[in-house]
C-alpha angles and dihedrals in degrees: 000000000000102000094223088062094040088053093034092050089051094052095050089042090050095050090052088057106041090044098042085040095052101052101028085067092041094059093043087056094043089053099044082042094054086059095068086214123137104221100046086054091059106039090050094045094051087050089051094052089040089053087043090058093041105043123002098044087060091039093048094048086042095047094064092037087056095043096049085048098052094042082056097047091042090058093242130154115246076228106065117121098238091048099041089049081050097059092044084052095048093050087046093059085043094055088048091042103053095050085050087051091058091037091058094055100044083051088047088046086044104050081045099067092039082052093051095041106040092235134132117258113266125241099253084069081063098045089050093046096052088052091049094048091057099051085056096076103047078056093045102057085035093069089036085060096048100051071057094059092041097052099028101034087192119207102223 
């Protein structure tokens, strides 16, 4: 296979899977979240960290490999304004993402010790989720962003 379409079909298969993963799982937490119960909370959660291990944490080390490959093969300087904004969109959805990677798992551990000991969840489930909730969105638009980048490659 052509290198440049073996590299250009990961990426793009990469990206399909961060972004459908990431909000796939976001959706799936906002609605267990919106029950109020215990035990959905847990279960879902466990489900999200388990999918950001899975499945974002390899498509978010494979998107910036294959970019960079693609930049190299293309023929594009590592300069160029629609590249470098890319890179400042992509850390941007990095520095959201890791905090909501250690949210989740303080809401699943949570909602597990409220599980085990019948118990409501505490505030503190509510005060992290907020939080999390709000992170979602500056990702969000950043990899929005960036799918513009990729298709548009603006010269600015």
């Amino acid at each position: 296979m052509d290198p440049f379409l073996l590299a250009r079909w990961i990426h793009i298969l990469s990206s399909t899977i961060l972004f459908g993963t990431g909000i796939g799982t976001a959706f799936q937490m906002v609605w267990a979240m919106r029950t109020g119960r215990v035990e959905t909370i847990h279960s879902v959660a466990s489900g999200v960290v388990w999918a950001d291990w899975l499945f974002t944490t390899p498509a978010g080390i494979i998107q910036p490999a294959t970019g960079l490959w693609l930049v190299w093969i293309a023929g594009y300087s590592l300069a160029e304004p629609w590249l470098v904004l890319t890179y400042v969109l992509y850390v941007l959805a990095f520095l959201c993402w890791a905090p909501v990677v250690h949210l989740q798992i303080r809401i699943r551990d949570l909602a597990g010790t409220a599980l085990r000991n019948g118990t409501s969840l505490p505030p503190e489930t509510w005060r992290l989720y907020r939080i999390w909730f709000a992170l979602g969105w500056p990702a969000f638009a950043a990899l929005m962003g960036i799918f513009w980048l990729m298709i548009s490659r603006p010269h600015f």
